[in-house]
Amino acid sequence: MLAQQQPGGTMSQPGLQQAASIQQQQQQLSQQQDFDPVHKFKMLIPQLKESLQNLMKIAALNLAHNTSIDNGIKSSDTSVQRFDKSLEEFYALCDQVELCLRLAYECLSQSIDSAKHSPNLVPTATKPDTGQTESMSYAHYLSMIKSQISCAKDIHNALLECAKKIAGKGQPQGLM
């Protein structure tokens, strides 16, 4: 029961708010599923299976038709379904599945790298440890920050070097 009816046939205010809240949650869930590569992969699998079944059925029909033509039983005037269109549909679905799997792998890799390289909570002196199991010592935190700064400097230097090489190629070298 989403909304409560009042004697006049109108919905009560709490009932309307609850219905709106449920509808908003469903919209958020559908939006999350639109961007979730694993969910999209799961949605594509039945389509891929159906496409493969259709492809095999058309291939069998075409093979039987061509066999009967080769044996002189039928003429080639009758039309058969096009195998190439079914194959193209199957390949298109395979490409979509591949993209979903690659995207899911990239998301997983980024998540693992993020968990590996991002700092955890550091306990402070003003707030004693309140059961934080993922906190690290301040010394460990400092060493991680120093390594991140070092990595950022290396990337900065590599980009500067690359920019100098590109700028150097754009200018004429002179006559030799």
Coordinates of N, CA and C in Angstrom, one line a residue:
M1 N 0.8 -1.2 0.0 CA 0.0 0.0 0.0 C 0.9 1.2 0.0
L2 N 0.9 2.0 -1.1 CA 1.8 3.1 -1.2 C 1.2 4.4 -0.6
A3 N -0.1 4.6 -0.8 CA -0.7 5.8 -0.3 C -2.0 5.5 0.5
Q4 N -2.3 6.3 1.4 CA -3.5 6.1 2.2 C -4.6 7.0 1.7
Q5 N -5.7 6.4 1.5 CA -6.9 7.1 1.0 C -7.6 7.8 2.2
Q6 N -7.9 9.1 2.0 CA -8.7 9.8 3.0 C -10.2 9.6 2.6
P7 N -11.1 9.9 3.5 CA -12.5 9.7 3.2 C -13.0 10.4 2.0
G8 N -12.5 11.5 1.6 CA -12.9 12.2 0.4 C -12.3 11.6 -0.9
G9 N -11.5 10.5 -0.8 CA -11.0 9.9 -2.0 C -9.6 10.4 -2.4
T10 N -9.1 11.4 -1.6 CA -7.7 11.9 -1.9 C -6.7 11.2 -1.1
M11 N -5.4 11.3 -1.6 CA -4.3 10.6 -0.9 C -3.8 11.5 0.2
S12 N -3.4 10.9 1.3 CA -2.8 11.7 2.4 C -1.4 12.1 2.0
Q13 N -0.9 13.2 2.7 CA 0.4 13.7 2.4 C 1.5 12.7 2.6
P14 N 1.5 11.9 3.7 CA 2.6 11.0 3.9 C 2.6 9.9 2.8
G15 N 1.4 9.5 2.4 CA 1.3 8.5 1.3 C 1.9 9.0 0.0
L16 N 1.7 10.3 -0.3 CA 2.2 10.9 -1.5 C 3.7 11.0 -1.5
Q17 N 4.3 11.4 -0.3 CA 5.7 11.5 -0.1 C 6.4 10.1 -0.2
Q18 N 5.7 9.1 0.3 CA 6.3 7.7 0.2 C 6.3 7.2 -1.2
A19 N 5.2 7.5 -1.9 CA 5.1 7.1 -3.3 C 6.2 7.8 -4.2
A20 N 6.4 9.1 -3.9 CA 7.4 9.8 -4.6 C 8.8 9.3 -4.3
S21 N 9.0 9.0 -3.1 CA 10.3 8.5 -2.6 C 10.6 7.1 -3.3
I22 N 9.6 6.3 -3.4 CA 9.8 4.9 -4.0 C 10.1 5.1 -5.5
Q23 N 9.4 6.0 -6.2 CA 9.6 6.3 -7.6 C 11.0 6.9 -7.8
Q24 N 11.4 7.8 -7.0 CA 12.8 8.3 -7.1 C 13.8 7.3 -6.9
Q25 N 13.7 6.4 -6.0 CA 14.6 5.3 -5.8 C 14.7 4.4 -7.0
Q26 N 13.5 4.1 -7.6 CA 13.5 3.2 -8.8 C 14.2 3.9 -10.0
Q27 N 14.0 5.3 -10.1 CA 14.7 6.0 -11.2 C 16.2 6.0 -11.0
Q28 N 16.7 6.2 -9.7 CA 18.1 6.1 -9.5 C 18.7 4.8 -9.7
L29 N 17.9 3.7 -9.4 CA 18.4 2.3 -9.7 C 18.5 2.1 -11.1
S30 N 17.5 2.5 -11.9 CA 17.6 2.3 -13.4 C 18.7 3.1 -14.0
Q31 N 19.0 4.3 -13.5 CA 20.1 5.1 -14.0 C 21.4 4.5 -13.7
Q32 N 21.6 3.9 -12.5 CA 22.8 3.2 -12.1 C 23.0 2.0 -13.0
Q33 N 21.9 1.3 -13.3 CA 22.0 0.1 -14.1 C 22.4 0.4 -15.6
D34 N 22.0 1.6 -16.0 CA 22.3 2.0 -17.4 C 23.8 2.2 -17.5
F35 N 24.5 2.6 -16.5 CA 25.9 2.8 -16.6 C 26.8 1.6 -16.1
D36 N 26.1 0.6 -15.5 CA 26.8 -0.5 -15.0 C 27.1 -1.5 -16.1
P37 N 28.4 -1.7 -16.4 CA 28.7 -2.6 -17.5 C 28.4 -4.1 -17.2
V38 N 28.4 -4.5 -16.0 CA 28.1 -5.9 -15.7 C 26.6 -6.1 -15.9
H39 N 25.7 -5.1 -15.5 CA 24.3 -5.2 -15.7 C 24.0 -5.3 -17.2
K40 N 24.6 -4.4 -17.9 CA 24.4 -4.4 -19.4 C 24.8 -5.7 -20.0
F41 N 25.9 -6.2 -19.5 CA 26.4 -7.5 -20.0 C 25.3 -8.6 -19.8
K42 N 24.8 -8.6 -18.6 CA 23.8 -9.6 -18.2 C 22.5 -9.4 -19.1
M43 N 22.2 -8.2 -19.5 CA 21.1 -7.9 -20.3 C 21.3 -8.3 -21.8
L44 N 22.6 -8.3 -22.2 CA 22.9 -8.7 -23.6 C 23.0 -10.2 -23.8
I45 N 23.3 -10.9 -22.8 CA 23.5 -12.4 -23.0 C 22.2 -13.1 -23.5
P46 N 21.0 -12.8 -23.1 CA 19.9 -13.5 -23.7 C 19.7 -13.0 -25.2
Q47 N 20.0 -11.8 -25.5 CA 19.9 -11.3 -26.8 C 20.9 -12.0 -27.7
L48 N 22.1 -12.2 -27.2 CA 23.2 -12.9 -27.9 C 22.8 -14.3 -28.1
K49 N 22.2 -15.0 -27.1 CA 21.8 -16.4 -27.3 C 20.7 -16.5 -28.4
E50 N 19.8 -15.6 -28.3 CA 18.7 -15.6 -29.3 C 19.2 -15.3 -30.7
S51 N 20.2 -14.4 -30.8 CA 20.8 -14.1 -32.1 C 21.6 -15.3 -32.7
L52 N 22.3 -16.0 -31.8 CA 23.0 -17.2 -32.2 C 22.0 -18.3 -32.7
Q53 N 21.0 -18.5 -31.9 CA 20.0 -19.5 -32.4 C 19.4 -19.1 -33.7
N54 N 19.1 -17.9 -33.9 CA 18.5 -17.4 -35.2 C 19.6 -17.6 -36.3
L55 N 20.8 -17.3 -36.0 CA 21.9 -17.5 -37.0 C 22.0 -18.9 -37.4
M56 N 22.0 -19.8 -36.4 CA 22.1 -21.3 -36.8 C 20.9 -21.8 -37.5
K57 N 19.7 -21.3 -37.2 CA 18.5 -21.7 -37.9 C 18.6 -21.2 -39.4
I58 N 19.0 -20.0 -39.6 CA 19.1 -19.5 -41.0 C 20.2 -20.2 -41.7
A59 N 21.3 -20.5 -41.1 CA 22.4 -21.3 -41.7 C 21.9 -22.6 -42.1
A60 N 21.2 -23.3 -41.3 CA 20.6 -24.6 -41.6 C 19.6 -24.6 -42.8
L61 N 18.8 -23.6 -42.7 CA 17.8 -23.4 -43.8 C 18.5 -23.1 -45.2
N62 N 19.5 -22.3 -45.1 CA 20.3 -21.9 -46.3 C 21.0 -23.2 -46.9
L63 N 21.6 -23.9 -45.9 CA 22.3 -25.1 -46.3 C 21.4 -26.1 -47.0
A64 N 20.2 -26.3 -46.4 CA 19.3 -27.3 -46.9 C 18.8 -26.8 -48.3
H65 N 18.5 -25.5 -48.4 CA 18.1 -24.9 -49.7 C 19.2 -25.1 -50.8
N66 N 20.4 -24.8 -50.4 CA 21.5 -24.9 -51.4 C 21.7 -26.4 -51.8
T67 N 21.6 -27.3 -50.8 CA 21.7 -28.7 -51.1 C 20.6 -29.1 -52.1
S68 N 19.4 -28.7 -51.9 CA 18.3 -29.1 -52.8 C 18.5 -28.5 -54.2
I69 N 19.1 -27.3 -54.3 CA 19.4 -26.7 -55.6 C 20.5 -27.5 -56.3
D70 N 21.6 -27.9 -55.5 CA 22.7 -28.6 -56.1 C 22.2 -30.0 -56.6
N71 N 21.2 -30.6 -55.9 CA 20.7 -31.9 -56.3 C 19.7 -31.8 -57.4
G72 N 19.3 -30.6 -57.8 CA 18.3 -30.4 -58.9 C 16.9 -30.5 -58.4
I73 N 16.6 -30.5 -57.2 CA 15.3 -30.7 -56.7 C 14.5 -29.4 -56.8
K74 N 15.1 -28.3 -56.4 CA 14.5 -27.0 -56.4 C 15.3 -26.0 -57.3
S75 N 14.6 -25.0 -57.8 CA 15.3 -23.9 -58.5 C 15.7 -22.8 -57.5
S76 N 16.5 -22.0 -58.0 CA 17.0 -20.9 -57.1 C 16.0 -19.7 -57.1
D77 N 14.8 -19.9 -57.5 CA 13.8 -18.7 -57.6 C 13.3 -18.4 -56.2
T78 N 13.2 -19.4 -55.3 CA 12.6 -19.2 -54.0 C 13.6 -18.3 -53.1
S79 N 13.0 -17.5 -52.3 CA 13.9 -16.6 -51.5 C 14.1 -17.3 -50.2
V80 N 15.3 -17.1 -49.6 CA 15.6 -17.5 -48.3 C 16.1 -16.3 -47.5
Q81 N 16.2 -16.5 -46.2 CA 16.6 -15.4 -45.3 C 18.1 -15.2 -45.6
R82 N 18.5 -14.0 -45.4 CA 19.9 -13.6 -45.6 C 20.8 -14.0 -44.4
F83 N 21.8 -14.8 -44.7 CA 22.7 -15.2 -43.6 C 23.6 -14.1 -43.2
D84 N 24.0 -13.3 -44.1 CA 25.0 -12.2 -43.8 C 24.4 -11.2 -42.8
K85 N 23.1 -10.9 -42.9 CA 22.4 -9.9 -42.0 C 22.4 -10.5 -40.6
S86 N 22.0 -11.8 -40.5 CA 22.0 -12.5 -39.2 C 23.4 -12.5 -38.6
L87 N 24.4 -12.8 -39.4 CA 25.7 -12.8 -38.9 C 26.2 -11.5 -38.4
E88 N 25.8 -10.4 -39.2 CA 26.2 -9.1 -38.8 C 25.5 -8.7 -37.5
E89 N 24.3 -9.1 -37.3 CA 23.6 -8.8 -36.0 C 24.3 -9.5 -34.8
F90 N 24.7 -10.8 -35.1 CA 25.4 -11.5 -34.0 C 26.7 -10.9 -33.7
Y91 N 27.5 -10.5 -34.7 CA 28.8 -9.8 -34.5 C 28.6 -8.5 -33.8
A92 N 27.5 -7.7 -34.1 CA 27.3 -6.5 -33.4 C 27.0 -6.7 -31.9
L93 N 26.3 -7.7 -31.6 CA 26.0 -8.1 -30.2 C 27.3 -8.5 -29.5
C94 N 28.1 -9.3 -30.2 CA 29.4 -9.7 -29.6 C 30.3 -8.5 -29.3
D95 N 30.3 -7.6 -30.2 CA 31.1 -6.3 -30.0 C 30.6 -5.6 -28.8
Q96 N 29.3 -5.5 -28.6 CA 28.7 -4.8 -27.4 C 29.1 -5.6 -26.1
V97 N 29.1 -6.9 -26.2 CA 29.5 -7.7 -25.0 C 30.9 -7.5 -24.7
E98 N 31.8 -7.5 -25.7 CA 33.2 -7.2 -25.5 C 33.5 -5.9 -24.9
L99 N 32.8 -4.9 -25.4 CA 32.9 -3.5 -24.8 C 32.5 -3.5 -23.4
C100 N 31.4 -4.1 -23.0 CA 31.0 -4.2 -21.6 C 32.0 -4.9 -20.8
L101 N 32.5 -6.0 -21.2 CA 33.5 -6.7 -20.4 C 34.8 -5.9 -20.3
R102 N 35.2 -5.2 -21.3 CA 36.4 -4.3 -21.2 C 36.2 -3.2 -20.2
L103 N 35.0 -2.6 -20.3 CA 34.7 -1.5 -19.4 C 34.6 -2.0 -18.0
A104 N 34.0 -3.2 -17.8 CA 34.0 -3.7 -16.4 C 35.4 -4.0 -15.9
Y105 N 36.3 -4.5 -16.8 CA 37.6 -4.8 -16.3 C 38.4 -3.5 -16.0
E106 N 38.2 -2.4 -16.8 CA 38.8 -1.1 -16.5 C 38.3 -0.6 -15.2
C107 N 37.0 -0.7 -14.9 CA 36.4 -0.2 -13.7 C 37.0 -1.0 -12.5
L108 N 37.1 -2.3 -12.6 CA 37.7 -3.1 -11.6 C 39.2 -2.7 -11.3
S109 N 39.9 -2.5 -12.4 CA 41.3 -2.1 -12.3 C 41.5 -0.7 -11.6
Q110 N 40.6 0.2 -12.0 CA 40.7 1.5 -11.4 C 40.3 1.4 -9.9
S111 N 39.3 0.6 -9.6 CA 38.9 0.5 -8.2 C 40.1 -0.1 -7.3
I112 N 40.7 -1.1 -7.9 CA 41.8 -1.8 -7.2 C 43.0 -0.8 -7.0
D113 N 43.3 0.0 -8.1 CA 44.4 1.0 -8.0 C 44.0 2.1 -7.0
S114 N 42.8 2.5 -7.0 CA 42.3 3.5 -6.1 C 42.5 3.0 -4.7
A115 N 42.0 1.8 -4.4 CA 42.1 1.3 -3.0 C 43.6 1.1 -2.6
K116 N 44.4 0.8 -3.6 CA 45.8 0.6 -3.3 C 46.6 1.9 -3.0
H117 N 46.3 2.9 -3.8 CA 47.1 4.1 -3.8 C 46.4 5.3 -3.0
S118 N 45.2 5.2 -2.6 CA 44.6 6.3 -1.9 C 44.8 6.1 -0.4
P119 N 45.0 7.2 0.3 CA 45.2 7.0 1.7 C 44.0 6.6 2.5
N120 N 44.2 5.9 3.5 CA 43.2 5.5 4.5 C 43.1 6.6 5.5
L121 N 42.2 6.5 6.4 CA 42.0 7.5 7.5 C 43.2 7.5 8.4
V122 N 43.6 8.6 8.9 CA 44.7 8.8 9.8 C 44.1 9.2 11.1
P123 N 44.3 8.4 12.2 CA 43.8 8.9 13.5 C 44.4 10.2 14.0
T124 N 43.5 11.0 14.5 CA 44.0 12.3 15.0 C 44.1 12.3 16.5
A125 N 44.8 13.3 17.0 CA 44.9 13.3 18.5 C 43.6 13.8 19.1
T126 N 42.9 14.6 18.4 CA 41.6 15.2 19.0 C 40.5 14.1 19.0
K127 N 40.6 13.2 18.1 CA 39.6 12.2 18.0 C 40.2 10.8 18.2
P128 N 40.1 10.3 19.4 CA 40.7 9.0 19.6 C 40.1 7.9 18.7
D129 N 40.9 6.8 18.5 CA 40.5 5.8 17.6 C 39.1 5.3 18.1
T130 N 38.1 5.4 17.2 CA 36.7 5.0 17.5 C 36.4 3.8 16.7
G131 N 37.2 2.8 16.8 CA 36.9 1.5 16.1 C 37.2 1.6 14.6
Q132 N 38.1 2.5 14.1 CA 38.4 2.6 12.7 C 39.4 1.5 12.4
T133 N 39.0 0.5 11.7 CA 39.9 -0.7 11.4 C 40.8 -0.4 10.3
E134 N 40.5 0.6 9.4 CA 41.3 0.8 8.2 C 42.2 2.1 8.4
S135 N 42.5 2.5 9.6 CA 43.3 3.7 9.7 C 44.8 3.3 9.7
M136 N 45.6 4.2 9.4 CA 47.1 3.9 9.3 C 47.8 4.9 10.2
S137 N 49.1 4.6 10.5 CA 49.9 5.4 11.4 C 50.3 6.7 10.6
Y138 N 50.6 7.7 11.3 CA 51.0 9.0 10.7 C 52.2 8.8 9.9
A139 N 53.2 8.0 10.4 CA 54.4 7.8 9.6 C 54.2 7.1 8.3
H140 N 53.3 6.1 8.3 CA 53.0 5.4 7.1 C 52.3 6.3 6.1
Y141 N 51.4 7.2 6.7 CA 50.7 8.2 5.8 C 51.7 9.1 5.2
L142 N 52.7 9.6 5.9 CA 53.7 10.5 5.4 C 54.5 9.8 4.3
S143 N 54.9 8.6 4.5 CA 55.7 7.9 3.5 C 54.8 7.7 2.2
M144 N 53.5 7.4 2.3 CA 52.7 7.3 1.2 C 52.5 8.6 0.4
I145 N 52.4 9.7 1.1 CA 52.2 11.0 0.5 C 53.5 11.4 -0.2
K146 N 54.7 11.1 0.4 CA 55.9 11.4 -0.2 C 56.1 10.6 -1.5
S147 N 55.7 9.3 -1.5 CA 55.8 8.5 -2.8 C 54.8 9.0 -3.8
Q148 N 53.6 9.5 -3.4 CA 52.7 10.1 -4.4 C 53.3 11.4 -5.0
I149 N 53.9 12.2 -4.1 CA 54.5 13.5 -4.6 C 55.7 13.1 -5.6
S150 N 56.5 12.1 -5.3 CA 57.6 11.7 -6.1 C 57.0 11.2 -7.5
C151 N 56.0 10.5 -7.4 CA 55.4 10.0 -8.7 C 54.8 11.1 -9.5
A152 N 54.2 12.1 -8.9 CA 53.6 13.3 -9.6 C 54.8 14.1 -10.2
K153 N 55.9 14.2 -9.5 CA 57.1 14.9 -10.1 C 57.6 14.2 -11.3
D154 N 57.7 12.8 -11.2 CA 58.2 12.1 -12.3 C 57.3 12.2 -13.6
I155 N 56.0 12.2 -13.4 CA 55.0 12.4 -14.5 C 55.2 13.8 -15.0
H156 N 55.3 14.8 -14.1 CA 55.5 16.2 -14.6 C 56.8 16.4 -15.4
N157 N 57.9 15.8 -15.0 CA 59.1 15.8 -15.7 C 59.0 15.1 -17.1
A158 N 58.3 14.0 -17.1 CA 58.2 13.2 -18.4 C 57.3 14.1 -19.3
L159 N 56.3 14.7 -18.9 CA 55.5 15.6 -19.7 C 56.3 16.8 -20.2
L160 N 57.1 17.4 -19.4 CA 58.0 18.5 -19.8 C 58.9 18.1 -20.9
E161 N 59.6 16.9 -20.7 CA 60.5 16.4 -21.6 C 59.9 16.1 -23.0
C162 N 58.7 15.5 -22.9 CA 57.9 15.2 -24.1 C 57.5 16.5 -24.9
A163 N 57.1 17.5 -24.1 CA 56.8 18.8 -24.7 C 58.0 19.5 -25.4
K164 N 59.2 19.3 -24.8 CA 60.4 19.9 -25.4 C 60.8 19.2 -26.7
K165 N 60.6 17.9 -26.7 CA 60.9 17.1 -27.9 C 59.9 17.5 -29.0
I166 N 58.7 17.7 -28.7 CA 57.7 18.0 -29.7 C 58.0 19.4 -30.2
A167 N 58.3 20.4 -29.3 CA 58.6 21.7 -29.7 C 59.9 21.7 -30.5
G168 N 60.9 20.9 -30.2 CA 62.1 20.8 -31.0 C 61.9 20.3 -32.4
K169 N 61.0 19.4 -32.6 CA 60.7 18.8 -33.9 C 60.0 19.8 -34.8
G170 N 59.3 20.7 -34.2 CA 58.6 21.7 -35.0 C 59.5 22.8 -35.6
Q171 N 60.6 23.0 -35.0 CA 61.6 24.0 -35.5 C 62.5 23.4 -36.5
P172 N 62.9 24.1 -37.6 CA 63.9 23.6 -38.5 C 65.2 23.4 -37.9
Q173 N 65.9 22.3 -38.2 CA 67.2 22.0 -37.6 C 68.3 22.8 -38.2
G174 N 68.2 23.3 -39.3 CA 69.3 24.0 -40.0 C 69.9 23.2 -41.0
L175 N 70.8 23.7 -41.8 CA 71.4 23.0 -42.9 C 72.7 22.3 -42.4
M176 N 72.9 21.1 -42.9 CA 74.1 20.3 -42.5 C 75.0 20.2 -43.6

